[in-house]
């Protein structure tokens, strides 16, 4: 928090921000922070996005000419500090009641899916701020969301009638990728208190979104920024380790194999001497019976500034299906407590059919771990591709049933769910498990 306050003061010198009135510059000195509409308008201006879908081919053609503006190597780009990309925006739910409707759920709280959309847009704007050139308004870069590394919720409820502030900045930079940290706070009794912390990774691509493109280096300034930067390095290593140990590539550990075998034995019918007759243990549900599915037609209305489907929209749809799955399973209102490792594997084209499939893959105490798989299909060629895997952790009001896998594939989903649960909720609450 101390770092953020320092950054906030330092932001008055940030040229891009103050010139574009995006945040702590002129608009802030008059006491007003930009809102999400201004964030999206600014993003459209930065990439020169068309407002009419009928113009999109021509606009993409025009963007090709920006290819020559890309840096040939990272070293020629001026280094930036964390404060250079620092942005504060307001979601004025309290002071502008007319915007509430879009954010409301049936319980008269804020829809988390809408917050995911706002975080995604803001994260991209933060990266454009980091890579901003003083010489021109339009950026040759196409900056896309590669990963939602983690979102930790500190509050279960977000109120629909109090102003929300979101702050963020680039916290680590590779060659073409940038880690962004964002914090959301809500006004209570005259002071802003933390609601969630989010870490995203964005990747810069060329104007046609075909190849990676270099981004400005980041030089940490002072011990606090150095710590954040080191944490960014560690996050990268952790992601590589997690992916190397993926159950899609590597066998489960000895402890995990024991978990699976114990569950298997627990489902054998003791009256028959057979590995085939399986019975559901008490207080349990077969994993197969927790599935919910959805379909979206990817209309132009949901496009992003690069004429692909907006990542925030994909997250909102996956989250809402995940929530419905947890709700149907748990039989009471679930609260999201963590989101992690949402990897955007490939862009979703306008016109595709998007198939979403959610299932509960792990439970412990009151916690429900839901996995949502999304794949697209071209309705003409019928080609199918996985685009994302989403992991959401929910908490129910009461203890929930155990999940029991029946097949080897489901057992791997169970272990993967357990790994995600351990990496988010367990590590936050302490390994000795005060879940
Ligand atoms: C009515 C008016 C209408 C107007 C129209 C506009 C309407 C707009 C509405 C407002 C919306 C505002 C939109 C704002 C934009 C939102 C962004 C999106 O939607 S984006 C949409 C959603 N997102 C998408 O669609 C993205 C889909 N995914 C992809 O395209 C690719 O998988 C990729 C580009 C992400 C990576 O490609 P790949 O070939 O694997 O890449 P390489 O091997 O070449 O490595 C390059 C660098 O990337 C790193 N890296 C890679 N993966 C990861 C990872 N998982 N984790 C971490 N890092 C990762 C890797 O380490 C390397 O880093 P470095 O060492 O160089 O530093």
GROMACS .gro file of C-alpha atoms in nm, residues 78-381:
model
  304
   78UNK     CA    1   1.359   0.354  -2.357
   79UNK     CA    2   1.335   0.182  -2.017
   80UNK     CA    3   1.035   0.261  -1.799
   81UNK     CA    4   0.966   0.268  -1.427
   82UNK     CA    5   0.664   0.117  -1.254
   83UNK     CA    6   0.520   0.458  -1.187
   84UNK     CA    7   0.520   0.537  -1.561
   85UNK     CA    8   0.238   0.289  -1.618
   86UNK     CA    9   0.050   0.353  -1.294
   87UNK     CA   10  -0.320   0.423  -1.351
   88UNK     CA   11  -0.615   0.484  -1.121
   89UNK     CA   12  -0.969   0.461  -1.249
   90UNK     CA   13  -1.307   0.490  -1.087
   91UNK     CA   14  -1.615   0.275  -1.117
   92UNK     CA   15  -1.859   0.531  -0.980
   93UNK     CA   16  -2.136   0.295  -0.868
   94UNK     CA   17  -2.216   0.517  -0.570
   95UNK     CA   18  -2.200   0.858  -0.731
   96UNK     CA   19  -2.350   0.759  -1.072
   97UNK     CA   20  -2.648   0.529  -1.002
   98UNK     CA   21  -2.735   0.508  -1.374
   99UNK     CA   22  -2.439   0.270  -1.438
  100UNK     CA   23  -2.543   0.028  -1.158
  101UNK     CA   24  -2.788  -0.180  -1.358
  102UNK     CA   25  -2.515  -0.331  -1.577
  103UNK     CA   26  -2.327  -0.443  -1.265
  104UNK     CA   27  -2.617  -0.579  -1.057
  105UNK     CA   28  -2.688  -0.943  -0.975
  106UNK     CA   29  -3.010  -1.079  -0.830
  107UNK     CA   30  -2.874  -1.057  -0.474
  108UNK     CA   31  -2.823  -0.681  -0.517
  109UNK     CA   32  -2.445  -0.719  -0.522
  110UNK     CA   33  -2.193  -0.651  -0.800
  111UNK     CA   34  -2.158  -0.911  -1.077
  112UNK     CA   35  -1.802  -1.042  -1.059
  113UNK     CA   36  -1.811  -1.120  -1.433
  114UNK     CA   37  -1.838  -0.745  -1.505
  115UNK     CA   38  -1.536  -0.681  -1.283
  116UNK     CA   39  -1.337  -0.938  -1.484
  117UNK     CA   40  -1.418  -0.741  -1.801
  118UNK     CA   41  -1.306  -0.413  -1.644
  119UNK     CA   42  -0.982  -0.564  -1.511
  120UNK     CA   43  -0.902  -0.700  -1.856
  121UNK     CA   44  -0.954  -0.365  -2.031
  122UNK     CA   45  -0.760  -0.175  -1.765
  123UNK     CA   46  -0.473  -0.427  -1.773
  124UNK     CA   47  -0.432  -0.372  -2.146
  125UNK     CA   48  -0.441   0.007  -2.107
  126UNK     CA   49  -0.172  -0.015  -1.837
  127UNK     CA   50   0.051  -0.201  -2.085
  128UNK     CA   51  -0.012   0.056  -2.357
  129UNK     CA   52   0.086   0.322  -2.104
  130UNK     CA   53   0.411   0.136  -2.032
  131UNK     CA   54   0.492   0.110  -2.404
  132UNK     CA   55   0.373   0.458  -2.500
  133UNK     CA   56   0.594   0.655  -2.737
  134UNK     CA   57   0.600   1.031  -2.690
  135UNK     CA   58   0.619   1.072  -3.067
  136UNK     CA   59   0.282   0.935  -3.169
  137UNK     CA   60  -0.068   0.870  -3.045
  138UNK     CA   61  -0.133   0.538  -3.225
  139UNK     CA   62   0.051   0.229  -3.109
  140UNK     CA   63   0.183  -0.032  -3.355
  141UNK     CA   64   0.148  -0.297  -3.082
  142UNK     CA   65  -0.144  -0.535  -3.044
  143UNK     CA   66  -0.148  -0.611  -2.672
  144UNK     CA   67  -0.346  -0.921  -2.580
  145UNK     CA   68  -0.424  -1.098  -2.254
  146UNK     CA   69  -0.218  -1.417  -2.228
  147UNK     CA   70  -0.290  -1.517  -1.868
  148UNK     CA   71  -0.489  -1.430  -1.560
  149UNK     CA   72  -0.228  -1.554  -1.318
  150UNK     CA   73  -0.429  -1.498  -1.002
  151UNK     CA   74  -0.716  -1.301  -0.854
  152UNK     CA   75  -0.748  -1.312  -0.476
  153UNK     CA   76  -1.072  -1.185  -0.333
  154UNK     CA   77  -1.046  -1.029   0.008
  155UNK     CA   78  -1.421  -0.962   0.037
  156UNK     CA   79  -1.707  -1.193  -0.054
  157UNK     CA   80  -1.946  -0.916  -0.139
  158UNK     CA   81  -1.900  -0.612  -0.361
  159UNK     CA   82  -2.165  -0.349  -0.293
  160UNK     CA   83  -2.353  -0.193  -0.586
  161UNK     CA   84  -2.399   0.151  -0.432
  162UNK     CA   85  -2.045   0.254  -0.331
  163UNK     CA   86  -1.772   0.389  -0.556
  164UNK     CA   87  -1.496   0.149  -0.658
  165UNK     CA   88  -1.140   0.244  -0.742
  166UNK     CA   89  -0.906   0.023  -0.945
  167UNK     CA   90  -0.534   0.094  -0.953
  168UNK     CA   91  -0.257  -0.088  -1.136
  169UNK     CA   92   0.083  -0.081  -1.301
  170UNK     CA   93   0.328  -0.302  -1.489
  171UNK     CA   94   0.524  -0.500  -1.228
  172UNK     CA   95   0.755  -0.714  -1.443
  173UNK     CA   96   0.863  -0.721  -1.807
  174UNK     CA   97   1.018  -0.995  -2.023
  175UNK     CA   98   1.104  -0.945  -2.391
  176UNK     CA   99   0.750  -0.926  -2.526
  177UNK     CA  100   0.540  -0.999  -2.218
  178UNK     CA  101   0.439  -0.779  -1.926
  179UNK     CA  102   0.303  -0.869  -1.583
  180UNK     CA  103   0.041  -0.626  -1.451
  181UNK     CA  104  -0.072  -0.597  -1.090
  182UNK     CA  105  -0.410  -0.441  -1.016
  183UNK     CA  106  -0.591  -0.368  -0.690
  184UNK     CA  107  -0.958  -0.296  -0.643
  185UNK     CA  108  -1.086  -0.095  -0.347
  186UNK     CA  109  -1.433   0.009  -0.241
  187UNK     CA  110  -1.545   0.315  -0.047
  188UNK     CA  111  -1.677   0.238   0.303
  189UNK     CA  112  -1.733   0.503   0.570
  190UNK     CA  113  -1.527   0.761   0.382
  191UNK     CA  114  -1.220   0.537   0.320
  192UNK     CA  115  -1.126   0.291   0.044
  193UNK     CA  116  -1.073  -0.067   0.164
  194UNK     CA  117  -0.924  -0.355  -0.040
  195UNK     CA  118  -1.159  -0.587  -0.232
  196UNK     CA  119  -0.927  -0.786  -0.457
  197UNK     CA  120  -0.571  -0.816  -0.590
  198UNK     CA  121  -0.511  -0.935  -0.946
  199UNK     CA  122  -0.207  -1.036  -1.151
  200UNK     CA  123  -0.238  -1.062  -1.530
  201UNK     CA  124   0.019  -1.128  -1.803
  202UNK     CA  125  -0.019  -0.944  -2.134
  203UNK     CA  126   0.176  -1.010  -2.453
  204UNK     CA  127   0.266  -0.755  -2.721
  205UNK     CA  128   0.223  -0.857  -3.083
  206UNK     CA  129   0.277  -0.684  -3.416
  207UNK     CA  130   0.003  -0.462  -3.567
  208UNK     CA  131  -0.158  -0.764  -3.735
  209UNK     CA  132  -0.142  -0.971  -3.414
  210UNK     CA  133   0.070  -1.234  -3.590
  211UNK     CA  134   0.415  -1.221  -3.428
  212UNK     CA  135   0.552  -1.116  -3.088
  213UNK     CA  136   0.684  -0.759  -3.058
  214UNK     CA  137   0.939  -0.612  -2.814
  215UNK     CA  138   0.826  -0.396  -2.524
  216UNK     CA  139   1.013  -0.132  -2.322
  217UNK     CA  140   1.234  -0.273  -2.045
  218UNK     CA  141   1.133  -0.206  -1.686
  219UNK     CA  142   1.386  -0.070  -1.440
  220UNK     CA  143   1.275  -0.110  -1.079
  221UNK     CA  144   1.326   0.206  -0.874
  222UNK     CA  145   1.402   0.144  -0.505
  223UNK     CA  146   1.373  -0.165  -0.283
  224UNK     CA  147   0.993  -0.200  -0.299
  225UNK     CA  148   0.989  -0.201  -0.679
  226UNK     CA  149   1.287  -0.439  -0.681
  227UNK     CA  150   1.087  -0.678  -0.463
  228UNK     CA  151   0.788  -0.661  -0.695
  229UNK     CA  152   1.012  -0.720  -0.996
  230UNK     CA  153   1.181  -1.019  -0.827
  231UNK     CA  154   0.838  -1.157  -0.746
  232UNK     CA  155   0.752  -1.121  -1.117
  233UNK     CA  156   1.063  -1.330  -1.204
  234UNK     CA  157   0.961  -1.592  -0.946
  235UNK     CA  158   0.608  -1.596  -1.086
  236UNK     CA  159   0.748  -1.672  -1.430
  237UNK     CA  160   0.958  -1.962  -1.292
  238UNK     CA  161   0.662  -2.094  -1.094
  239UNK     CA  162   0.444  -2.088  -1.407
  240UNK     CA  163   0.706  -2.281  -1.604
  241UNK     CA  164   0.738  -2.539  -1.321
  242UNK     CA  165   0.360  -2.573  -1.292
  243UNK     CA  166   0.329  -2.625  -1.664
  244UNK     CA  167   0.618  -2.877  -1.676
  245UNK     CA  168   0.453  -3.079  -1.399
  246UNK     CA  169   0.115  -3.064  -1.577
  247UNK     CA  170  -0.076  -3.391  -1.557
  248UNK     CA  171  -0.115  -3.369  -1.934
  249UNK     CA  172   0.263  -3.425  -1.960
  250UNK     CA  173   0.379  -3.593  -1.639
  251UNK     CA  174   0.250  -3.874  -1.417
  252UNK     CA  175   0.101  -3.778  -1.079
  253UNK     CA  176   0.331  -3.780  -0.775
  254UNK     CA  177   0.339  -4.079  -0.538
  255UNK     CA  178   0.111  -3.899  -0.289
  256UNK     CA  179  -0.134  -3.810  -0.565
  257UNK     CA  180  -0.139  -4.170  -0.694
  258UNK     CA  181  -0.224  -4.280  -0.340
  259UNK     CA  182  -0.514  -4.031  -0.325
  260UNK     CA  183  -0.654  -4.166  -0.652
  261UNK     CA  184  -0.614  -4.529  -0.550
  262UNK     CA  185  -0.777  -4.471  -0.209
  263UNK     CA  186  -1.074  -4.306  -0.381
  264UNK     CA  187  -1.098  -4.598  -0.623
  265UNK     CA  188  -1.097  -4.854  -0.341
  266UNK     CA  189  -1.357  -4.651  -0.158
  267UNK     CA  190  -1.597  -4.691  -0.452
  268UNK     CA  191  -1.564  -5.071  -0.489
  269UNK     CA  192  -1.865  -5.276  -0.399
  270UNK     CA  193  -1.738  -5.507  -0.120
  271UNK     CA  194  -2.010  -5.764  -0.196
  272UNK     CA  195  -1.863  -5.843  -0.540
  273UNK     CA  196  -1.505  -5.939  -0.611
  274UNK     CA  197  -1.483  -5.709  -0.910
  275UNK     CA  198  -1.301  -5.392  -1.012
  276UNK     CA  199  -1.600  -5.303  -1.228
  277UNK     CA  200  -1.886  -5.269  -0.985
  278UNK     CA  201  -1.853  -4.922  -0.844
  279UNK     CA  202  -2.079  -4.766  -0.585
  280UNK     CA  203  -2.103  -4.404  -0.478
  281UNK     CA  204  -1.981  -4.355  -0.119
  282UNK     CA  205  -2.208  -4.162   0.123
  283UNK     CA  206  -2.210  -3.778   0.100
  284UNK     CA  207  -2.062  -3.793  -0.249
  285UNK     CA  208  -2.145  -3.712  -0.612
  286UNK     CA  209  -1.991  -3.861  -0.926
  287UNK     CA  210  -1.786  -3.594  -1.100
  288UNK     CA  211  -1.967  -3.670  -1.425
  289UNK     CA  212  -2.298  -3.558  -1.267
  290UNK     CA  213  -2.178  -3.204  -1.192
  291UNK     CA  214  -2.145  -3.084  -1.551
  292UNK     CA  215  -2.314  -2.781  -1.707
  293UNK     CA  216  -2.267  -2.670  -2.066
  294UNK     CA  217  -2.324  -2.351  -2.261
  295UNK     CA  218  -2.298  -2.216  -2.613
  296UNK     CA  219  -2.226  -1.861  -2.734
  297UNK     CA  220  -2.241  -1.736  -3.089
  298UNK     CA  221  -1.951  -1.491  -3.117
  299UNK     CA  222  -2.116  -1.178  -3.254
  300UNK     CA  223  -1.925  -0.864  -3.359
  301UNK     CA  224  -2.076  -0.680  -3.059
  302UNK     CA  225  -1.835  -0.872  -2.833
  303UNK     CA  226  -1.524  -0.784  -3.032
  304UNK     CA  227  -1.216  -0.628  -2.886
  305UNK     CA  228  -1.004  -0.357  -3.043
  306UNK     CA  229  -0.830  -0.618  -3.263
  307UNK     CA  230  -1.155  -0.758  -3.406
  308UNK     CA  231  -1.135  -1.079  -3.210
  309UNK     CA  232  -1.357  -1.174  -2.917
  310UNK     CA  233  -1.285  -0.963  -2.608
  311UNK     CA  234  -1.103  -1.169  -2.341
  312UNK     CA  235  -1.312  -1.010  -2.065
  313UNK     CA  236  -1.632  -1.132  -2.235
  314UNK     CA  237  -1.492  -1.488  -2.247
  315UNK     CA  238  -1.404  -1.465  -1.879
  316UNK     CA  239  -1.749  -1.331  -1.785
  317UNK     CA  240  -1.926  -1.609  -1.972
  318UNK     CA  241  -1.700  -1.879  -1.826
  319UNK     CA  242  -1.730  -1.733  -1.476
  320UNK     CA  243  -2.110  -1.719  -1.492
  321UNK     CA  244  -2.132  -2.082  -1.610
  322UNK     CA  245  -1.883  -2.178  -1.337
  323UNK     CA  246  -2.092  -1.996  -1.077
  324UNK     CA  247  -2.412  -2.170  -1.196
  325UNK     CA  248  -2.231  -2.506  -1.175
  326UNK     CA  249  -2.116  -2.440  -0.818
  327UNK     CA  250  -2.463  -2.314  -0.724
  328UNK     CA  251  -2.645  -2.619  -0.868
  329UNK     CA  252  -2.394  -2.850  -0.701
  330UNK     CA  253  -2.377  -2.687  -0.358
  331UNK     CA  254  -2.748  -2.605  -0.332
  332UNK     CA  255  -2.680  -2.258  -0.193
  333UNK     CA  256  -2.533  -1.930  -0.309
  334UNK     CA  257  -2.159  -1.969  -0.377
  335UNK     CA  258  -1.908  -1.684  -0.339
  336UNK     CA  259  -1.601  -1.665  -0.557
  337UNK     CA  260  -1.280  -1.658  -0.351
  338UNK     CA  261  -1.007  -1.712  -0.608
  339UNK     CA  262  -0.943  -1.724  -0.981
  340UNK     CA  263  -0.617  -1.860  -1.114
  341UNK     CA  264  -0.422  -1.965  -1.418
  342UNK     CA  265  -0.666  -1.866  -1.691
  343UNK     CA  266  -0.458  -1.917  -2.000
  344UNK     CA  267  -0.570  -1.765  -2.332
  345UNK     CA  268  -0.429  -2.022  -2.568
  346UNK     CA  269  -0.558  -1.881  -2.895
  347UNK     CA  270  -0.775  -1.591  -3.009
  348UNK     CA  271  -1.147  -1.645  -3.068
  349UNK     CA  272  -1.260  -1.530  -3.414
  350UNK     CA  273  -1.583  -1.335  -3.464
  351UNK     CA  274  -1.846  -1.573  -3.598
  352UNK     CA  275  -1.716  -1.882  -3.415
  353UNK     CA  276  -1.933  -2.101  -3.201
  354UNK     CA  277  -1.801  -2.101  -2.846
  355UNK     CA  278  -1.872  -2.416  -2.644
  356UNK     CA  279  -1.828  -2.388  -2.268
  357UNK     CA  280  -1.824  -2.689  -2.042
  358UNK     CA  281  -1.803  -2.657  -1.663
  359UNK     CA  282  -1.769  -2.919  -1.393
  360UNK     CA  283  -1.688  -2.943  -1.027
  361UNK     CA  284  -1.353  -3.118  -1.010
  362UNK     CA  285  -1.259  -3.093  -0.643
  363UNK     CA  286  -1.425  -3.007  -0.311
  364UNK     CA  287  -1.299  -2.963   0.040
  365UNK     CA  288  -1.501  -2.852   0.340
  366UNK     CA  289  -1.711  -2.555   0.209
  367UNK     CA  290  -1.495  -2.501  -0.101
  368UNK     CA  291  -1.592  -2.594  -0.458
  369UNK     CA  292  -1.325  -2.596  -0.729
  370UNK     CA  293  -1.477  -2.552  -1.076
  371UNK     CA  294  -1.304  -2.598  -1.410
  372UNK     CA  295  -1.448  -2.447  -1.727
  373UNK     CA  296  -1.321  -2.565  -2.061
  374UNK     CA  297  -1.391  -2.351  -2.366
  375UNK     CA  298  -1.348  -2.449  -2.725
  376UNK     CA  299  -1.442  -2.288  -3.052
  377UNK     CA  300  -1.572  -2.443  -3.364
  378UNK     CA  301  -1.589  -2.294  -3.709
  379UNK     CA  302  -1.949  -2.369  -3.811
  380UNK     CA  303  -1.848  -2.421  -4.177
  381UNK     CA  304  -1.525  -2.625  -4.146
   0.00000   0.00000   0.00000
